[in-house]
Coordinates of C-alpha atoms and ligand atoms in Angstrom, one line a residue:
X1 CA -1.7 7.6 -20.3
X2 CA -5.3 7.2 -20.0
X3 CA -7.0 10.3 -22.1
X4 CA -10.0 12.2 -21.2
X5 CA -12.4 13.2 -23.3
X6 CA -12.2 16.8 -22.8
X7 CA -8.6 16.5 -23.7
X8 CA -9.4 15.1 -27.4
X9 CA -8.5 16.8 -30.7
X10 CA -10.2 14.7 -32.9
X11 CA -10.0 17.8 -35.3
X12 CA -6.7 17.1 -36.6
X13 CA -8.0 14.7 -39.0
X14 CA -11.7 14.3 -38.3
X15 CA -13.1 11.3 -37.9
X16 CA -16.2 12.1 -39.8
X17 CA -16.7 10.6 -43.5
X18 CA -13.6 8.7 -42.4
X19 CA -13.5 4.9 -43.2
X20 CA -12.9 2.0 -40.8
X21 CA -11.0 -0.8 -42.8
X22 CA -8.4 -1.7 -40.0
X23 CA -7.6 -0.2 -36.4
X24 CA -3.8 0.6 -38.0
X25 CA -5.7 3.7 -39.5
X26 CA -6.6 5.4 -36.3
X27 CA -4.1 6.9 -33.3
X28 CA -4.8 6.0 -29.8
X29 CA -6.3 9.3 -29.3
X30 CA -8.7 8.8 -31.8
X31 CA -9.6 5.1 -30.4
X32 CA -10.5 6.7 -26.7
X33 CA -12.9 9.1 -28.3
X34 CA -14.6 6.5 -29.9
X35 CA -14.3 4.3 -26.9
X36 CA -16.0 7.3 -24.5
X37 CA -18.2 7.6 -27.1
X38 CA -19.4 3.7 -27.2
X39 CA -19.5 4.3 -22.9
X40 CA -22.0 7.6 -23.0
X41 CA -23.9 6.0 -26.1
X42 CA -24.3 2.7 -24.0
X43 CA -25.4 4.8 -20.9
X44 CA -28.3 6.6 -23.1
X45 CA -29.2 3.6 -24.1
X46 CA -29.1 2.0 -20.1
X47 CA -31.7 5.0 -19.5
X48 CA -33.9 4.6 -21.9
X49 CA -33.0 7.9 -23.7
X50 CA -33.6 8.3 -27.1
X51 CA -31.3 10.0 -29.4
X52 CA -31.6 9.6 -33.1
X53 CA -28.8 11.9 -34.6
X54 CA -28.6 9.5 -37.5
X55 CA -32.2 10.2 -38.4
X56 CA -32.8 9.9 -42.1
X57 CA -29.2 8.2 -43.1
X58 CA -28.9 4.7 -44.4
X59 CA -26.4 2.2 -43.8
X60 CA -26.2 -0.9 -46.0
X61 CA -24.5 -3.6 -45.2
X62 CA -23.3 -6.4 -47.5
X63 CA -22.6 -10.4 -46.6
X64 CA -20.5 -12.4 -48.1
X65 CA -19.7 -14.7 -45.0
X66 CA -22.4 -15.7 -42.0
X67 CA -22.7 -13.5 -39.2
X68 CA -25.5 -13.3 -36.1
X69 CA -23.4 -10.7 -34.1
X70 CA -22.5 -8.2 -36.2
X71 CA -25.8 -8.3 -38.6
X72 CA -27.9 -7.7 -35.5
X73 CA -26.1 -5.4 -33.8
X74 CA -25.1 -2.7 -36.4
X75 CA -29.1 -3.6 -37.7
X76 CA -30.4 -3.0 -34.2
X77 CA -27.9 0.3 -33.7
X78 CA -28.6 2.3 -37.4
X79 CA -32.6 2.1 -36.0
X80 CA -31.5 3.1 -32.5
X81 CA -29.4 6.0 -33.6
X82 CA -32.8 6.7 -35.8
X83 CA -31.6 5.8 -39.2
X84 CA -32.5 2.2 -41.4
X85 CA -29.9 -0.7 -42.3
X86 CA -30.0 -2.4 -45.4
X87 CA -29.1 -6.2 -45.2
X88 CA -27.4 -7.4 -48.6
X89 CA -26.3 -10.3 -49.2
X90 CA -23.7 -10.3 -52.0
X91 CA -25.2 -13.3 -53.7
X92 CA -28.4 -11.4 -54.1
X93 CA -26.5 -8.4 -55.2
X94 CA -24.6 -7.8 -59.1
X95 CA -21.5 -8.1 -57.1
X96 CA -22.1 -12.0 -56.8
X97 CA -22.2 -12.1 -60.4
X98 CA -19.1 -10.2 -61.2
X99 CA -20.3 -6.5 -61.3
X100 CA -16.7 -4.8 -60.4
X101 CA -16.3 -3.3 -57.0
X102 CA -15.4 -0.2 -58.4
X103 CA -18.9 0.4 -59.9
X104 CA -20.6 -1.1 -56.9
X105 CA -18.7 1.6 -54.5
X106 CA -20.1 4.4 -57.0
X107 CA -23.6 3.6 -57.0
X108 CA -23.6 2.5 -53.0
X109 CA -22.6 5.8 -53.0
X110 CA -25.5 7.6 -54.6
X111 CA -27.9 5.8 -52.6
X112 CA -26.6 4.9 -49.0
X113 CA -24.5 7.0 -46.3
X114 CA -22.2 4.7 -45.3
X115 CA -21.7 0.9 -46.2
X116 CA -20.6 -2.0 -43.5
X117 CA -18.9 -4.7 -45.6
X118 CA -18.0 -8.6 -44.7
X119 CA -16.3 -10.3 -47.4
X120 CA -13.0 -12.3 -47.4
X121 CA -10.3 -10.5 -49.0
X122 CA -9.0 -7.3 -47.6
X123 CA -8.3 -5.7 -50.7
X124 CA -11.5 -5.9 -52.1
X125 CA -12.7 -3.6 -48.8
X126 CA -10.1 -1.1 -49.8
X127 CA -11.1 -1.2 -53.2
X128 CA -14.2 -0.6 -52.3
X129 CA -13.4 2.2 -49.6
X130 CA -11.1 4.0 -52.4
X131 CA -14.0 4.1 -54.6
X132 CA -17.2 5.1 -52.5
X133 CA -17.5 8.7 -51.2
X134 CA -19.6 7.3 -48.2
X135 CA -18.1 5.8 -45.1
X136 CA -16.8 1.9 -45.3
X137 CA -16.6 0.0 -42.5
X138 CA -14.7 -3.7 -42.5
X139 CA -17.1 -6.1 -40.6
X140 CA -14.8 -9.2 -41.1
X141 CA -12.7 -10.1 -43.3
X142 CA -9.5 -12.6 -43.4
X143 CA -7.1 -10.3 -42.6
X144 CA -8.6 -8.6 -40.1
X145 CA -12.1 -7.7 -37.5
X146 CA -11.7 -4.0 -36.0
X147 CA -15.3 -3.3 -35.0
X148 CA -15.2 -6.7 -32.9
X149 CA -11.8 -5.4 -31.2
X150 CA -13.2 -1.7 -30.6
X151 CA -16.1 -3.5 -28.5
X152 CA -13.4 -5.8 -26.5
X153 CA -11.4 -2.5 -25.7
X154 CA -14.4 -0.8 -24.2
X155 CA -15.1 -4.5 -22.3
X156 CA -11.2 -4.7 -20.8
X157 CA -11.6 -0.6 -19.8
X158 CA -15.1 -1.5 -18.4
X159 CA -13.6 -4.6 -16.5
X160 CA -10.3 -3.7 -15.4
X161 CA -11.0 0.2 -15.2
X162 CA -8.3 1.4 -17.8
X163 CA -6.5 0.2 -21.0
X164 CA -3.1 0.6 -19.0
X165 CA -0.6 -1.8 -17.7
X166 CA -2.3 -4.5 -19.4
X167 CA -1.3 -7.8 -20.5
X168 CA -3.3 -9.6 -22.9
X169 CA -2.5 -13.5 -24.5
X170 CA -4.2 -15.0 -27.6
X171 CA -3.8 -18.6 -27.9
X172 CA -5.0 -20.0 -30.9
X173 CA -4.6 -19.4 -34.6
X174 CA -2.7 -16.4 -36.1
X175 CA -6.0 -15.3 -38.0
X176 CA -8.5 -12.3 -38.7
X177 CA -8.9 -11.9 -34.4
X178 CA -5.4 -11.8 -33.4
X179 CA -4.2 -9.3 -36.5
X180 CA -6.5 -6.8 -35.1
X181 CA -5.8 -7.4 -31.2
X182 CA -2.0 -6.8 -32.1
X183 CA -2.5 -3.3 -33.5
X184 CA -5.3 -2.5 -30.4
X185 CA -2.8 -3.6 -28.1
X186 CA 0.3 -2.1 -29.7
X187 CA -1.2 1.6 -30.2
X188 CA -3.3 1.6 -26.4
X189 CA 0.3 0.6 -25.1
X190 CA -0.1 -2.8 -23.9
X191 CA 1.7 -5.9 -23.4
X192 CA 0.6 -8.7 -25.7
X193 CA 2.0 -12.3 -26.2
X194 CA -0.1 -14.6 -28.8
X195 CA 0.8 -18.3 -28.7
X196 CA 0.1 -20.3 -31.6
X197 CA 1.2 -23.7 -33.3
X198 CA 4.3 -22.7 -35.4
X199 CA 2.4 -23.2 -38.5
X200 CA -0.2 -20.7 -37.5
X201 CA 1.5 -17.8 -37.1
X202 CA 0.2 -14.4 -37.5
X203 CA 0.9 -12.7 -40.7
X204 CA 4.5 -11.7 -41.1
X205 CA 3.9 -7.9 -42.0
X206 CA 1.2 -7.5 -39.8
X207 CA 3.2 -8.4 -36.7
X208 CA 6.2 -6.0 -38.1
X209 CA 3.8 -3.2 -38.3
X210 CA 2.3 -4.1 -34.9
X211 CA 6.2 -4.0 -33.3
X212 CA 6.3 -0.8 -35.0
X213 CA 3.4 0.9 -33.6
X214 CA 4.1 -1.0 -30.0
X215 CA 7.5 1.3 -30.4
X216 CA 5.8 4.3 -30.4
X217 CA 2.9 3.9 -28.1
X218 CA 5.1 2.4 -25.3
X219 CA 3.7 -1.5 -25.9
X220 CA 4.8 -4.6 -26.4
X221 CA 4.2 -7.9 -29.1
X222 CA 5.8 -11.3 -29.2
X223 CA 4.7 -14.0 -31.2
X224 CA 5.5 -17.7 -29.0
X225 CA 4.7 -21.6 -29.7
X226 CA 4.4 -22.1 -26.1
X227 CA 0.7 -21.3 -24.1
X228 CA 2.0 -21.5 -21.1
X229 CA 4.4 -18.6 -21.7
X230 CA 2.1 -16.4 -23.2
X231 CA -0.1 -16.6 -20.4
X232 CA 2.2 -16.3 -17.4
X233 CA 1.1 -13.6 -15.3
X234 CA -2.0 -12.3 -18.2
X235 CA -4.6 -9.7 -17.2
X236 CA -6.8 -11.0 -20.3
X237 CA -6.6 -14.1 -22.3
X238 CA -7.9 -14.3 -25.6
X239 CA -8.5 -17.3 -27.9
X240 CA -11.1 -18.0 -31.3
X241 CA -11.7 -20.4 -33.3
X242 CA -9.2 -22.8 -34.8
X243 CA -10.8 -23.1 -38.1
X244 CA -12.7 -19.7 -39.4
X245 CA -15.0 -19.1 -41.9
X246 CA -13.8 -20.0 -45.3
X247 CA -11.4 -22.8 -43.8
X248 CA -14.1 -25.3 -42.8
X249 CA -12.2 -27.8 -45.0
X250 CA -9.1 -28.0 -42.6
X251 CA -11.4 -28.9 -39.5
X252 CA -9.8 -32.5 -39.0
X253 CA -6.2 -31.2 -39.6
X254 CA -6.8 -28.2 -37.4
X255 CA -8.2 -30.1 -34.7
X256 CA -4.7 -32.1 -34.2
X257 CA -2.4 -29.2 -35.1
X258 CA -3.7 -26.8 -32.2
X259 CA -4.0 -30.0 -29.5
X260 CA -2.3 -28.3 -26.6
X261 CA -3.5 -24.9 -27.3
X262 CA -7.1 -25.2 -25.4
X263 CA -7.9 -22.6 -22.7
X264 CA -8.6 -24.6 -19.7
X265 CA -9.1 -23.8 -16.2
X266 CA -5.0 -25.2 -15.6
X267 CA -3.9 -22.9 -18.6
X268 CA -5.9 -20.0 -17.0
X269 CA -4.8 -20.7 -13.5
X270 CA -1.6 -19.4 -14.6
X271 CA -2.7 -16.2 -15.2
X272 CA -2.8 -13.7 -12.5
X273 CA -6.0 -14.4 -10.2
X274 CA -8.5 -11.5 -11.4
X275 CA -7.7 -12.6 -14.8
X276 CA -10.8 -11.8 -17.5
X277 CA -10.8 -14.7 -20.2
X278 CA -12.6 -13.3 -23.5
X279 CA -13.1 -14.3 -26.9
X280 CA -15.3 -12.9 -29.8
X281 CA -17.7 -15.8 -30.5
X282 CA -19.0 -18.1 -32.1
X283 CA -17.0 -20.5 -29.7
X284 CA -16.7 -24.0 -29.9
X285 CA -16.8 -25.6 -26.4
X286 CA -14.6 -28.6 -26.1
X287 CA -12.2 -27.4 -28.6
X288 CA -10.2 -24.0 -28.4
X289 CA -11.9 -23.3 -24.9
X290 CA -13.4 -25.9 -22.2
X291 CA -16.9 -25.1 -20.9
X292 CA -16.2 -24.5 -17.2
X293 CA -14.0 -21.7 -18.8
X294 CA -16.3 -19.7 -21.3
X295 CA -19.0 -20.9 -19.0
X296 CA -17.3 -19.6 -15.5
X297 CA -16.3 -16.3 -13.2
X298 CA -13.6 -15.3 -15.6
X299 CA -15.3 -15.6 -18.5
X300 CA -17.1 -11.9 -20.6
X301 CA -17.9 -13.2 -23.4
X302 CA -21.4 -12.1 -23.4
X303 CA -20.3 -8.3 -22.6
X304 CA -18.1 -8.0 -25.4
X305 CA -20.8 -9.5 -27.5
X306 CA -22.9 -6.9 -26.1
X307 CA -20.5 -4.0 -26.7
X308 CA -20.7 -4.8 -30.2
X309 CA -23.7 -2.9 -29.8
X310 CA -22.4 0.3 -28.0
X311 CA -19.2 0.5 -29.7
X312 CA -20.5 0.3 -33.2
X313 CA -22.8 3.0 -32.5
X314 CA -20.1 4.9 -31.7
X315 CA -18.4 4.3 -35.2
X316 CA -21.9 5.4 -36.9
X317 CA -22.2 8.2 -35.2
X318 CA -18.7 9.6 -35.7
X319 CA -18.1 8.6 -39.7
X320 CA -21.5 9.3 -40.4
X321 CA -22.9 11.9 -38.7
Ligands
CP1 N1 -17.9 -12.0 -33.3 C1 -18.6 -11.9 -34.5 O1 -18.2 -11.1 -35.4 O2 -19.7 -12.6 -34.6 P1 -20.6 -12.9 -35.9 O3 -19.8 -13.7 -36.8 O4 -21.8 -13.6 -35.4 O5 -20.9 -11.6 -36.5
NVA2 N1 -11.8 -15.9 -36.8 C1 -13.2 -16.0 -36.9 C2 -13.9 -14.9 -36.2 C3 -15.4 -14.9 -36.3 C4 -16.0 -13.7 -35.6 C5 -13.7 -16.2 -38.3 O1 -13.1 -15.4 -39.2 O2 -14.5 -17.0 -38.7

């Protein structure tokens, strides 16, 4: 059931000063407030209507891998919501040269109000979440990419009017995107089938916790080898990259494992008709997607891109207001 936001309590455990290290942390109810949220914040910003209630906080917000997306858009939302982002790259910082997280997280602390973080290894976000008394959001990492998954909820509500009843296929590699589109769709209650060479497979625990969430929330996950089976009937298909940042080595053997695991316009036509084809970019045309797919009437790419925007905003204002 769809939840209005009149109907939230948030209260139980309140989101503020809360960290955002994987969407497993937060309930459904919890994910519609922000998600209402990201849709007024995104309608302010529609009409030109200024509203600063971050005015005076800081953000910082540490690299470790490349980004354009979420730099710009969490840079371009901490000045819209009236605070200032810091951009650090972690070679620049003593964390490049083996200052321990543990100090880093304290002194962030007595400086910033919150801390966006894109690194490779999940624990070290943790580590640095456990340590920091500020809000720590996970901007990427290997295991997994929340704040891109919170913007492609509010796109699929946006497009197909509500998170219910919906049936979403990945094709692709089990990697950072489809770990965090597994726990979206398993506590909104949806269906979701990924397809993905039988080498690639999502993360073994991962998918159990997803099946166990799915339980509860009334959803659905399957893990298949077969595209076409996965995307039988879909209301949204999903694919990313084959090879993601950090595995730029295994290009080559990447390329020929995934053969037969492109989204083009025959995979999609099996889909249902309105079908809304989506993936969180960068994309690689030619490879995981064709370019009259990305490029054509089904495709949103750009609005989720945008939605990064609203929807992070949303995250800001809630863990650090
Ligand atoms: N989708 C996404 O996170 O893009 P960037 O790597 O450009 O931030
Ligand atoms: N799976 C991709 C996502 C990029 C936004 C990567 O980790 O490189």
């Amino acid at each position: 059931m769809g939840v209005k936001l009149e109907y939230l309590n948030v209260n139980k455990k309140p989101l503020k000063g809360r960290d955002f290290l994987t969407l497993a942390d937060y309930t459904q109810e919890e994910i519609y407030y922000l998600l209402y949220l990201a849709d007024d914040l995104k309608r302010k910003k529609q009409n030109g209507y200024v509203y600063e209630p971050l005015k005076g906080k800081t953000l910082g917000m540490i690299f470790e891998k490349s980004s354009t997306r979420t730099r710009i858009s969490f840079e371009a939302g901490i000045y819209q919501l009236g605070g200032t982002g810091l951009f650090l790259n972690a070679n620049d910082l003593q964390l490049g040269r083996g200052e321990e997280v543990s100090d880093t997280a304290k002194i962030l602390s007595g400086y910033l109000d919150g801390v966006m973080i894109r690194t490779y290894s999940q624990e070290m976000v943790t580590e640095l979440a456990e340590n920091a008394t500020i809000p720590v959001i996970n901007g990427l990492t290997d295991l997994y990419h929340p704040c891109q998954v919170l913007a492609d909820l509010q796109t699929i509500k946006e497009v197909k009017g509500s998170l219910e009843n919906i049936k979403m296929a990945y094709i692709g590699d089990g990697n950072n995107m489809v770990h965090s589109l597994m726990f979206a769709a398993a506590i909104m209650g949806m269906e979701f089938t990924a397809a993905t060479p039988p080498e690639y497979e999502p993360d073994a625990a991962v998918t159990e916790k997803a099946e166990k969430l799915a339980e509860v929330n009334n959803g659905k996950i399957q893990v298949v080898h077969d595209p076409a089976d996965a995307v039988h009937e879909a209301d949204v298909v999903y694919t990313d990259v084959w090879a993601s940042m950090g595995q730029e080595a295994e290009q080559a053997k990447r390329e020929q494992d995934f053969a037969g695991f492109q989204v083009d316009g025959k995979l999609l036509e099996l889909a249902k008709p309105d079908v809304t084809f989506m993936h969180c970019l960068p994309a690689h045309r030619g490879e995981e997607v064709t370019a009259d797919v990305i490029d054509g009437k089904h495709s949103v790419v750009f609005q989720q891109a945008e939605n990064r925007l609203h929807a992070q905003k949303a995250l800001m204002v809630a863990l650090m207001r």
